[in-house]
XYZ file of C-alpha atoms in Angstrom:
459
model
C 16.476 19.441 11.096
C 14.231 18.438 14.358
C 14.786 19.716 17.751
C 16.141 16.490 18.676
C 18.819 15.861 16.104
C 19.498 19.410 16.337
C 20.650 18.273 20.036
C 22.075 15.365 19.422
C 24.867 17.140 17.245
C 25.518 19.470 19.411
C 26.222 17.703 22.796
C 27.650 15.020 20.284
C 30.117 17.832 19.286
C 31.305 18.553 22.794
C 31.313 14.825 24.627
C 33.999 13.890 21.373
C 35.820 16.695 22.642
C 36.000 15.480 26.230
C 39.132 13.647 26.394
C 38.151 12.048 30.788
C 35.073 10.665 29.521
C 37.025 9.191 26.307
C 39.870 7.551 28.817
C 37.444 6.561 31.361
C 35.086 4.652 28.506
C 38.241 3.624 26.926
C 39.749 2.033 30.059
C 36.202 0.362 30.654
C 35.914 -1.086 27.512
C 39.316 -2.073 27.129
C 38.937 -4.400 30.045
C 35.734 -5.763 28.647
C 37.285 -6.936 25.524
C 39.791 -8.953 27.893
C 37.370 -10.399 29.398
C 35.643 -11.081 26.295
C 38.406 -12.746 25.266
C 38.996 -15.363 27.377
C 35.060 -15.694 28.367
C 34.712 -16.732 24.770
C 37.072 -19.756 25.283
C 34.397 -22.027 26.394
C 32.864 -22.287 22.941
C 34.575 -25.321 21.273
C 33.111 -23.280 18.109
C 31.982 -19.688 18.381
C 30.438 -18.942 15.222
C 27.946 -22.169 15.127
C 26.929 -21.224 18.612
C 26.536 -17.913 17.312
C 24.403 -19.094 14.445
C 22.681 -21.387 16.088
C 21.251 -18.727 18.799
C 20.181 -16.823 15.428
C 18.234 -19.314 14.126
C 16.811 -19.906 17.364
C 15.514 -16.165 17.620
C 14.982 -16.419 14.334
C 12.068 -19.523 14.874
C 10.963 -17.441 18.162
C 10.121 -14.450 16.467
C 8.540 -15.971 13.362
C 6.093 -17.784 15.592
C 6.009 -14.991 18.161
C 2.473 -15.185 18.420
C 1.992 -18.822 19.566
C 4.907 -18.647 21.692
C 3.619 -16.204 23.332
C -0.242 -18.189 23.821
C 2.279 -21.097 24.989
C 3.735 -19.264 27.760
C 1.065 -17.637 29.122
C -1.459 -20.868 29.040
C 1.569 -22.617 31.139
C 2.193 -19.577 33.281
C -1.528 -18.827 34.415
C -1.657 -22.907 35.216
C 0.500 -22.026 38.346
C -1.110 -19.573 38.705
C 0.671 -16.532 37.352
C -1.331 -13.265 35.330
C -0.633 -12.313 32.640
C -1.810 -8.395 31.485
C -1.080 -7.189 27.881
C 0.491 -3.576 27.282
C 0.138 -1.437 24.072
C 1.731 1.298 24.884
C 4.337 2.482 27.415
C 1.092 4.679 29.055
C -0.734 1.363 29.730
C 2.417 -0.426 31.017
C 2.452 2.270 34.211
C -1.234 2.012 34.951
C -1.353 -1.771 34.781
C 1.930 -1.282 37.837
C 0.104 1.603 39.518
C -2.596 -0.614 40.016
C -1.193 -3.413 41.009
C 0.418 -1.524 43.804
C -2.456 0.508 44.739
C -4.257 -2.616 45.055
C -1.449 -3.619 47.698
C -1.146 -0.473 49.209
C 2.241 0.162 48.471
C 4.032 2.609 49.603
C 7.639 1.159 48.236
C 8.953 -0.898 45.330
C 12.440 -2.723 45.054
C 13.645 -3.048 41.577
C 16.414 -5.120 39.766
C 17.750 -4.129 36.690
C 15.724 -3.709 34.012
C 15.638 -1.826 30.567
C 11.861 -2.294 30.053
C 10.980 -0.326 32.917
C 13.256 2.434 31.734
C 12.228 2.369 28.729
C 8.563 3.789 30.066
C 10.204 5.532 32.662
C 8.739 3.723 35.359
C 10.568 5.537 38.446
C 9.487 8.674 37.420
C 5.534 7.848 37.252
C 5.548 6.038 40.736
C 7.501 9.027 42.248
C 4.540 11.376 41.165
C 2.478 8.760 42.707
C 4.218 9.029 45.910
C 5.437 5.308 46.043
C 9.133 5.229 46.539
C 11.416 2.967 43.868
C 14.490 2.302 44.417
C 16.946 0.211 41.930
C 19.086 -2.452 43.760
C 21.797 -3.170 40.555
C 24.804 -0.959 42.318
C 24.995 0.658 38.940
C 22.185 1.439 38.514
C 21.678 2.678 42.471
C 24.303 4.832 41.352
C 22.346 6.359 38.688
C 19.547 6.759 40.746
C 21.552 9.062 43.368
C 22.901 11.138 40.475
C 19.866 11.263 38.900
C 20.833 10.133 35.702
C 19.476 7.745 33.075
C 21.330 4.523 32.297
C 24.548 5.710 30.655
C 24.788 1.312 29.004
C 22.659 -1.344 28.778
C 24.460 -3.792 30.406
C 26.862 -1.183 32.819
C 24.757 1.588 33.542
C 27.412 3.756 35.562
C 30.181 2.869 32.780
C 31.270 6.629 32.055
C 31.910 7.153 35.982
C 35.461 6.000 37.739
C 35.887 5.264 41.315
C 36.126 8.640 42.423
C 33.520 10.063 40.524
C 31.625 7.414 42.811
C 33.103 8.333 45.582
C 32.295 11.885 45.346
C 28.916 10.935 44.601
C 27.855 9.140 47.713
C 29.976 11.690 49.943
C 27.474 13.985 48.615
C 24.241 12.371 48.405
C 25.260 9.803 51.406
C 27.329 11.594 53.608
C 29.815 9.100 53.227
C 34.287 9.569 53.236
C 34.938 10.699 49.342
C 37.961 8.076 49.974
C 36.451 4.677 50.378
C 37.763 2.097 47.781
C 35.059 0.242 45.485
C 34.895 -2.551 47.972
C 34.180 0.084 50.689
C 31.687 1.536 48.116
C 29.749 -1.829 47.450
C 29.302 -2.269 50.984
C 28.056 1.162 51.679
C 25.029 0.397 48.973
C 24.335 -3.175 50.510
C 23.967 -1.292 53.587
C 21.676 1.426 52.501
C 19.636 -1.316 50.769
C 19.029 -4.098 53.120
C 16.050 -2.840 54.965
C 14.215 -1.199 51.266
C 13.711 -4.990 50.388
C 12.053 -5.987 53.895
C 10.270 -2.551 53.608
C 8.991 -2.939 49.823
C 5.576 -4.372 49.243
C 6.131 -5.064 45.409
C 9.438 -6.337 43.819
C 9.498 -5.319 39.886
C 11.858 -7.138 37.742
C 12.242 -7.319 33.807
C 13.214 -10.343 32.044
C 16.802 -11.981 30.091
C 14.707 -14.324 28.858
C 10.838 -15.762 28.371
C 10.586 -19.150 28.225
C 7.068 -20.392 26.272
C 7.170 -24.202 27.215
C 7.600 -23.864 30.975
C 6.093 -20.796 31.221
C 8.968 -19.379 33.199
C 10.806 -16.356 33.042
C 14.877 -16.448 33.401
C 16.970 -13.249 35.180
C 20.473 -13.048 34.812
C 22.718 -10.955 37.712
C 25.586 -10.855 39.249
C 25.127 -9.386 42.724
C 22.079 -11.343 43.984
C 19.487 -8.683 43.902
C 17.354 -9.361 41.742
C 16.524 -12.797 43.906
C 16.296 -10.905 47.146
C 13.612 -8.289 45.549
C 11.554 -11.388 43.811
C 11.724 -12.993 47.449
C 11.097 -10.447 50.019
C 8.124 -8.499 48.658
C 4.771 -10.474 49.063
C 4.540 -9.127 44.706
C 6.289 -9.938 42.161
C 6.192 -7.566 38.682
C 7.568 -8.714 35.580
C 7.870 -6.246 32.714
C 9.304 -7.957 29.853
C 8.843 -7.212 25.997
C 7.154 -9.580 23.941
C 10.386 -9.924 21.979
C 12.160 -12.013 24.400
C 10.653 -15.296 24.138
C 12.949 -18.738 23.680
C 10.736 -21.685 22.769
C 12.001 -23.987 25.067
C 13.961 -24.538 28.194
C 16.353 -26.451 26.753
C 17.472 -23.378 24.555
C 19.217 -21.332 27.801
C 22.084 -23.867 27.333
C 23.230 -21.843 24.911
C 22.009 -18.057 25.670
C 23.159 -18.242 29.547
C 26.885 -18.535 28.189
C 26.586 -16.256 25.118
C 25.042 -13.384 26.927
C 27.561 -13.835 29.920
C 30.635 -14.283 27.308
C 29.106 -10.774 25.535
C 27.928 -8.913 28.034
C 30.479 -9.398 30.805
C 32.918 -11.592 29.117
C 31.916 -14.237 31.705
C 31.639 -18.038 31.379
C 28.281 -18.244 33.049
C 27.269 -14.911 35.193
C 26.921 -15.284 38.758
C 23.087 -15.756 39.582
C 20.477 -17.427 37.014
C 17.216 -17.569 37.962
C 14.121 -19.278 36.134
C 10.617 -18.361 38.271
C 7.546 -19.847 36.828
C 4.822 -18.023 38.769
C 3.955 -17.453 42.467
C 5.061 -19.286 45.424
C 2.675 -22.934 45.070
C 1.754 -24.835 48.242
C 3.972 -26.654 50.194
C 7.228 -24.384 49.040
C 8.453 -21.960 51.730
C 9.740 -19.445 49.613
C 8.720 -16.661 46.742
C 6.301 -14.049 46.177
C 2.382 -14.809 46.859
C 1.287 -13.074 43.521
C 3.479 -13.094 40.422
C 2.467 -11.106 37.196
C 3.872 -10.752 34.040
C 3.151 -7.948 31.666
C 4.385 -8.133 28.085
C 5.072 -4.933 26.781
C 4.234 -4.142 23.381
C 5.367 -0.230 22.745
C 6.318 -0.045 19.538
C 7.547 -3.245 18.645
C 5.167 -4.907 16.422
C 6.057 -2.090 14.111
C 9.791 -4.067 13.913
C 7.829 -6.990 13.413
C 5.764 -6.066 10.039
C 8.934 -4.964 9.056
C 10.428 -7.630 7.711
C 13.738 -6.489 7.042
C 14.353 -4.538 10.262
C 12.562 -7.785 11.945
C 15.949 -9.128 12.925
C 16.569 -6.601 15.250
C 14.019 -8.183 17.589
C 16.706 -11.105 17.966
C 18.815 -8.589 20.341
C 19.370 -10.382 23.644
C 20.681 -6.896 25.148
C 24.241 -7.350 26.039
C 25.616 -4.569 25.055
C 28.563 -5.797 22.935
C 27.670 -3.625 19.747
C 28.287 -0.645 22.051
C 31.435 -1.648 22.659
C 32.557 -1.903 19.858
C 31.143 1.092 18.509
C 33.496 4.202 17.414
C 30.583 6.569 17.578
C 29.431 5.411 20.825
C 32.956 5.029 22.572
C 33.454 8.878 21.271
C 29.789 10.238 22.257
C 28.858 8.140 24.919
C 25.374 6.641 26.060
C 23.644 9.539 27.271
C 23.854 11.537 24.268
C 21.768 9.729 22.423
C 18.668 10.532 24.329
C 17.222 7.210 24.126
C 16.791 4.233 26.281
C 18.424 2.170 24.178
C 21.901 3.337 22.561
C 24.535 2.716 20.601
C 24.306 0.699 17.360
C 21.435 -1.610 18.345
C 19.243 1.714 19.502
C 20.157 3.725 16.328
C 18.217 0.834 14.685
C 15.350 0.214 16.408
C 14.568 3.316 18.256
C 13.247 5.274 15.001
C 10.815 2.098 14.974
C 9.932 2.751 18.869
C 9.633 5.951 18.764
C 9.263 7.448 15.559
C 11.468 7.535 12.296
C 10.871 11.214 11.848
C 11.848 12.187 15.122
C 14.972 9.864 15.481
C 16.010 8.813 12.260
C 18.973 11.081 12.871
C 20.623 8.074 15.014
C 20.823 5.965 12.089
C 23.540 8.647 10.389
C 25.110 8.508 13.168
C 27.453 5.461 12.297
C 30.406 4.536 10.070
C 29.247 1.922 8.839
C 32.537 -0.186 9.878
C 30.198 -2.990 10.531
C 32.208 -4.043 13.472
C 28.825 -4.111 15.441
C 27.318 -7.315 13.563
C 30.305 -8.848 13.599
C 30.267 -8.738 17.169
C 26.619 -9.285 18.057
C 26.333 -12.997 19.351
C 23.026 -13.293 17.524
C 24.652 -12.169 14.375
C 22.307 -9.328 13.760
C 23.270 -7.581 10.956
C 23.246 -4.137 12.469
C 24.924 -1.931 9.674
C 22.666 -3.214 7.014
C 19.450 -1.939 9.207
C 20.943 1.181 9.506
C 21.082 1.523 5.944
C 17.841 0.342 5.754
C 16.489 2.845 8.554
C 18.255 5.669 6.322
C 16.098 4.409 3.042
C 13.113 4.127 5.060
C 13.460 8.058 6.229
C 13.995 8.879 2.347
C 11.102 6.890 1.492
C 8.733 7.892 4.148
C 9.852 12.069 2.711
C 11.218 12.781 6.543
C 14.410 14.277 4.556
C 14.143 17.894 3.612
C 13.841 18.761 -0.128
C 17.346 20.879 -0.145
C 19.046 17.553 1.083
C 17.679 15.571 -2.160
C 18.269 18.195 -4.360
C 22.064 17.973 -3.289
C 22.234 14.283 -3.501
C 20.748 14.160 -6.953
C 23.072 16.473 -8.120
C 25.952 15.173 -6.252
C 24.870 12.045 -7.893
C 24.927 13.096 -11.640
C 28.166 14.908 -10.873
C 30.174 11.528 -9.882
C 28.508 9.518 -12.503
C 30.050 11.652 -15.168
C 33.860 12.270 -15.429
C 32.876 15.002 -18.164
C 31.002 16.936 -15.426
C 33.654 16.469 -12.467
C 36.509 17.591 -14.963
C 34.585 20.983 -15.818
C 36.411 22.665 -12.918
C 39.655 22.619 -11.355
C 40.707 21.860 -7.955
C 40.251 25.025 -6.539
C 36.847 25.901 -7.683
C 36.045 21.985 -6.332
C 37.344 23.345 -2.622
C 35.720 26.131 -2.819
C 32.266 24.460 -2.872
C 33.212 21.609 -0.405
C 34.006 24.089 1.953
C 30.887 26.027 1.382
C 28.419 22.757 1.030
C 30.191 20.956 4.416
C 32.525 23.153 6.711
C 29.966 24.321 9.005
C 29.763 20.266 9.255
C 33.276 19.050 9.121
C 35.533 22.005 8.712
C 35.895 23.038 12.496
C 38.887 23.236 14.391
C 39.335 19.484 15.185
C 38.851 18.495 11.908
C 40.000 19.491 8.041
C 38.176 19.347 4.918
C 39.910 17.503 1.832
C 42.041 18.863 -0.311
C 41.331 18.147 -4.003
C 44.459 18.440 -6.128
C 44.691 21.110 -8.954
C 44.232 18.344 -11.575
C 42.446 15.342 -11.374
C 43.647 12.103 -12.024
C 41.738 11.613 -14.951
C 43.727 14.574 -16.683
C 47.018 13.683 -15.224
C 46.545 10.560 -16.919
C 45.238 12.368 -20.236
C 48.507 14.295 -20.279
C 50.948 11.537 -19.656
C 49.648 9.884 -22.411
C 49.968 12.558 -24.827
């Protein structure tokens, strides 16, 4: 076992333990799926919308490549540029020089995954240009210093007064101000960053290849005020999330509102199209989108896992997740958690490294049936767990056990050779350093099996 499974296990074993993060993620969540719930009552039919923005992904990411030549031929015609990233490495040089070109000394961000995922704050920090995020939630990650905890709600896991207590430390604020008190607190603190910031980085809902615009999705209005202050405006967007045509936000506005916030439509939705053009009085006066590659054209020439790429990021399969609800976000170690990260980080980032994520599911299937692209998220896992045996990244004392497992359950001669006893005695040997701790029992197999039960009753 890696390093980073190794870890995984272990602060898995003691977040399931902690019973405040469990109610606080519980109480979260269970307000979501009311929300949910009623957000969903604008769809006169749910599952053909929900097909429908399936097949539409599905079309997008078959013809990724000329979508992809469509939007950029339309965006550099107003004059947008475009820049092409590999890797997460070339990502943060193609920024750095952007902003050393503009002598920056400070950059405003909106929410954004992408720029997590390369770890964007980080790099500019040891750069000496200040970023600062603008999403409250994510604000309040920065001043704790902690990743995203969700991809949607990144300060899910904290309550009110965990809040509170934060920015009485880090803000020298009362630890008794009320979440309106709080919000206004971070406005404050924020207002002068955007008039300060030379370059306003954003990432992207949604790419749209016939306009050659790119649509954000918010709820608190930042995102507009850091794509309208800063003289720059940075889009970091993967290549994945391209729709074909305008028309096709009529339907993924309102699903990723109903899924991600349970929403009808969310509260700001913004399409820009490149830089400011003569004669209009507002946006940025340079506008550049950089599609970032990083891993997932090896989803692409995959074509089962392919369907992963359809994820429109709103964070419903983590809701719904038992594993994540129990471990939470940060355990995972990832950028992207829960069910929809446990498939395609291992792709990302390496199925030898990670492929531990993909075990770590029951395999209800309650994720696909609540992802509103229909992604079939417990069949990739399975498929991420073949492509680990395939690919030998399982150790040769774990297929040794299978096999023989295997031979043992496919005969009832074999299973009856020994009683129940001799049966717990090797469970608990094989599997309670895994299963048999104090929280948890092993089963009990009866003295006789069924099998003989039956054997003797018919005597």
């Amino acid at each position: 076992m890696n390093k980073t499974a190794s870890t995984f296990l272990n602060e898995s074993e003691v977040k399931a333990a902690d019973l405040g993060h469990r109610n606080t993620i519980n109480f979260n969540i269970g307000k979501y799926n009311t929300a949910v719930k009623n957000g969903k009552k604008q769809f006169a039919d749910i599952t053909t919308a929900r097909e429908r923005a399936k097949n539409v992904k599905w079309r997008a990411i078959e013809n990724l490549d000329k979508h992809l030549e469509e939007f950029e031929s339309n965006f550099i015609r107003r004059g947008g540029k475009v820049i092409w990233a590999e890797t997460a490495e070339q990502a943060r040089e193609e920024i750095l020089a952007i902003c050393k070109a503009k002598n920056c000394k400070s950059v405003v961000k909106s929410k954004s995954m992408a720029t997590e995922e390369i770890h964007l704050n980080d790099f500019l920090h040891e750069h000496n240009i200040e970023s600062v995020e603008t999403d409250l939630g994510e604000y309040i990650q920065q001043l704790a210093e902690e990743p995203p905890y969700h991809i949607v709600t990144p300060a899910m896991h904290k309550s009110t007064q965990d809040v509170a207590d934060l920015f009485h430390d880090k803000l020298g604020t009362s630890p008794t101000l009320s979440p309106e008190q709080l919000t206004l607190v971070a406005r404050d603190k924020l207002r002068q960053k955007y008039l300060d910031a030379e370059v306003g980085i954003t990432g992207a809902n949604f790419v749209i290849a016939d306009i050659g615009g790119v649509a954000v999705t918010e709820n608190e209005g930042n995102a507009r005020l850091t794509t309208s202050f800063p003289k720059t405006h940075i889009v970091l967007v993967g290549i994945e999330k391209v729709l074909p045509s305008i028309t096709d936000l009529a339907l993924f506005w309102p699903l990723l509102a109903t899924y991600g916030t349970g929403q009808q439509i969310t509260s700001y939705n913004s399409i820009f199209s490149g830089p400011r053009q003569e004669g209009e009085t507002d946006g940025p006066d340079e506008m550049y989108i950089i599609f970032l590659d990083n891993g997932r054209t090896n989803l692409l020439k995959d074509v089962e896992a392919r369907e992963a790429l359809y994820c429109i990021r709103c964070g419903s399969c983590l809701n719904a997740c038992p594993v994540y609800k129990n471990i939470g976000g940060h355990t995972y170690k990832t950028t992207y958690s829960g069910p929809i990260g446990s498939v395609i980080t291992p792709h990302l980032k390496g199925v030898g490294e990670y492929m531990h994520l993909s075990y770590a599911s029951s395999l209800c299937g309650n994720c696909t049936e609540v992802c509103p692209v229909r992604i079939n998220l417990h069949e990739l896992l399975l498929h991420n767990r073949h492509k680990a045996v395939e690919e030998h990244h399982t150790g040769g004392g774990e297929k040794i056990g299978w096999f023989g497992w295997k031979q043992a359950c496919l005969s009832r001669r074999m299973m009856n050779i020994v009683g129940g006893k001799t049966k717990n005695l090797v469970i608990g040997k094989l599997f309670g350093s895994a299963w048999g701790d104090d929280e948890r029992g092993l089963p009990i197999f009866a003295p006789k099996s069924f099998n003989q039960l039956w054997k003797e009753r018919r005597k």
